């Protein structure tokens, strides 16, 4: 290469301020608008006059509390079981891994009501596993708050697993190697290196999982039933309200939304901005 | 809950599984029942009839099942989930305690000017029906057949409530729903009766379940629904036998 | 030290036409940078300084990756101060290469030309040419992960050159290169730079690289410019102990009065006098090379006018030389032959006379 | 530090083969089992005798095709709108970003049926936006396959956005800086550097989005209605079958499952193992 | 070249007790490695070689990060061949540091001791001590991202030392260090190594580092061992042109017959004769330092018996020396003073006589 003439100035040199990349911002705005417009519809339609009275209804508070506690429990269970599962899928080799990876998505694709039926078939009092739970321990899972958690875990855990697996595959494995040379076994590497490095991914997965559990309806009503105070979560309450008074359903939905937004706005920025 | 017998004086729970369309009336009836039987707490579990049948088949701890149609009740009966003693006395296929008639529901102001079942055949009138698989869909089919009409709906909804929502929001010009729904919707829809509706009465059977831990109380609930409950049912727009 | 004169608005930026004129002020955490650099067109400025001095920060600021809190960047008379990174005519080799992991070596090099609008084939042809010149033709299709450290660094170099930058910024571009490649790359860079109209800023820890390649040397310490000048100047008259170590000189600070400079003695041993080759008055620096230091067991009354009795603090061998570190009043290094070492039988703690001819001692104002 | 005595051998030195890290593998196995057991329940309960006949039912094939095409379309739309949205959330600063990040989760938390109602309120014939679509262009969205896609995008896009945002936050931004110095503008950096680097994350997000769209029921039936051949997707068909004949519902679910597993097992390994 | 003798099962691994004995065979893509290394306890083995020769691969194999396809690793008589990475008593400094980005510098250093079961306080105390010794106490709480290149490398060094390894593997541990730190770290490493009972393998590109720190030098090229020996041996008698460049010698391959060695001439100019200081017979290498080459415009009939008429191919200045590259029959480098250069008025293409005393020419079997 003979001495090149250097370029000075490149392209239609900007006057300085970075231009807004419309190719990216425009679809982003459309997407955001699309996700939020329906919310506006709900807000417009909500019966503001009677709102206050409806919200303080103790049944609503019970359902809300049940929803929050079960979906949080479901998220915790999903974290405990799902993160190791994601790790196994991303970091180990075993025969049939490809199939197992696809199988993890089963609960995503199965219509939730069918999922609920499937859970009944397995864990119900006459179910494949449930009959032994019953005859040996006198345990019946369905129609208890535990059943709500089970239904939510079944439906929501795949979101966590797939999200975390994606994060694991995107992570630079050489840091794990470096930790191993420092004497860290696989478990230590996992907890002290891998986990912290994929924290944003786990955060995203947990948010998805929690939100999905919070909104879960079909599997819950089928597997856990719809008993106020025991298994009637907010989405079930919304469904019941829908039966007689669509406006009440909107109010309940808005309550659910507000609470979850508050939780997410508080937690997420903290979790994910590592 | 109680462990058999049901002879205890302390509080006993009575679990009633009822079709979602019975939400309002059963909630009201349960309050009256509890007043009369202070030792009993009625626990209501509302869902689609099909889902309830599934739960019963899986051994749900329930005492009473009230279905929105006879087909679903037949499934429960076939599975042997009805209390044999009670069935022998009150009917093998359950006891029909309410009926519901179809009505045409149109949005307020009736934009398409619908006045009869025949108007629904017009190309300019968009219509929502229940799907054949659900009770109101079956009834719709019978009514249309009786009227000798062929209607092309734009949608076949999963339940009558969904039809009502579409009418309320004006997404369709008319829908076939139950009289009870028109009443509960107040002035958000307008109901239009039609003669063929009588041909397509939808029947609500009720029965005591084999799983019941206190069949006597369950039977008492059934009696209460068919007795003192009848006026409440009628007020909501149900027919009672 | 290049004193900073605050510029008034009436006194516009003295753009060295075609060259770089940058006044960089910024802070990163607790670290603050305040450096004024110029580099005439076609010249190479070597940036030296201890770890954490701010060399990488300077390059980042020049590239527009770290925003200035104050100051300016002019290149060829054009004000780039607020120009976006992608519009600056700048090529950068990063200290840790930052090759795009999903692209082959070839596509990494072709990336810049592609961004500048070259066609796919054209960009690849240019990239291949550069890779060939770097001796990496056979690795063209390899992913960065499969490259060794030195290979990766050469690809990074090729990538920076591929954009034909008006300003080339090199952050230790030879640190990972083996000695053969290093000579090749060095001469290739020099060759490039000789006919190159733009400016080059080269960060290096290797004084040899700086001496061979640079037209000017700038030394920064702790975010401030501490010395600037031609390689010869810097090599002969270091101003800080870092620079002195860099160019391999013994350096002391003292008060000159004629050819005699009085240093404050170390270890509280009282002042030490040094006779220098040339005279001066006032605060001064004195410097002399380790090989100018002769060691004797006994004091000899010869011509050299500097003779200090010192203690051996350590002995290092390298190549065919031995370096003796001395302390006690003055800390200095002396290079002698292994034969001389054996003859003197020096070990840690031995006392020796260190003798330096006055003509070997440089003295210059502080 | 005085010269340390080096350790030779560390811990209870292994005989070589890496031991299985049970702390990770055990929960992973439990998690997997939990996700798969219900599937086993369905398989046991399925009416194998009549299976063949039921599957070749042309209605089933129609519903299946509709499901696959709409959910694929929904995933594509979500990619086009959602990836830029995720980028905006992760890579730009704007006032209220924190709230917007939380708002993106709205469709996750809202019960799908209410989501459907909300869509009707906005895009229905009398909706806030829909009335203009109708009066100006004569367009009505509900009861069309397009409405199915809209409902699926609404429900499934947040999965993509949140997943991709997590991946973006986990990515090393210095590579983007390096590309910028080579003359790449923000859009080029995005397409040529950021996108390829977070491909595993996008793959994971797209899988979640597709699966969620494929399984979508509540919003679809509410917003798009249920008409065989036009808007009746598999989950709707399953729900309808459930009302009459739970065994038929199980068969349909298994069909849906099999097809989606086949798709995922083929695509995912390719997408995600970058 | 160290010929490989295949070992029979009857001939068990000759474990140098307490030291390292490794026979590494593996392939990475198209690259194959086949190297046998030993390092007695307490000694430092410097690994040199051009970019891509396989130095990093050797270290990875020793650390257990890249599995061997064949061979073994013994350390202090213990067979580590199949030991998992985390159970090898090995400390590694990686070429790109690989500091854990989510931990502070302190916690990075404390990581190893923690893994070995030290308490949190204990581990941190040790880590702080090491950081202090590296002159990085003030950066203890900084994340790696905020560290400069050199600071990061020193933290990496501290981290590797913190596990008190029986085998220390250093991949260019000084490449990013400034000259002052480099001397400190070098002497610190040497100090450590002096009382250290384990073995150290040091990859470096800096011949000075190798000469100062290493007890033995191993040179690999293209995955094979090409030379091994003490620094002095390697420096005096390089066996490949890479090594010759490394130690700064002119090296030629020829056929010896007594003190006369016949080289094949370059550029098809016919054989060239070289007179060496000592005699030998058969294939031989001859080497002499650039500073032993004197340049003259006219042939002089003095004592030196080697005089070749060559062409100037280039001139490089460095430090206070000038290196003249010559070609035409023989390619060699000559170091002269700037004064001599000016006197000779050499430019590219000038013809000169290069004269070397036979006593300066080493001759040894090939
Ligand atoms: N992951 C890999 N897959 C395939 N080939 C690889 C991989 N890593 C390295 N190589 C190749 O192996 C050879 C040796 O690489 P290695 O990193 O050991 O070299 P090195 O001696 O450390 O070089 P340097 O001095 O440049 O760091 C190189 O040719 C390289 O291209
Ligand atoms: N992102 C950051 N945030 C805060 N401080 C930083 C950051 N990056 C660098 N620093 C600090 O700024 C100072 C200068 O860093 P810089 O990387 O410019 O040094 P350098 O001269 O390039 O050093 P080296 O030779 O070791 O590469 C250092 O003290 C470093 O700790
Ligand atoms: Mg730096
Ligand atoms: Mg290497």
XYZ file of N, CA and C in Angstrom, chain B residues 27 53 97 167:
12
model
N -74.844 -16.299 43.961
C -74.267 -15.516 45.034
C -75.378 -15.022 45.958
N -66.753 -29.685 34.893
C -66.907 -31.133 34.705
C -65.546 -31.814 34.779
N -83.398 -27.020 37.107
C -83.925 -26.042 38.066
C -84.163 -24.678 37.420
N -71.733 -7.061 21.265
C -72.906 -6.228 20.992
C -72.772 -4.899 21.745
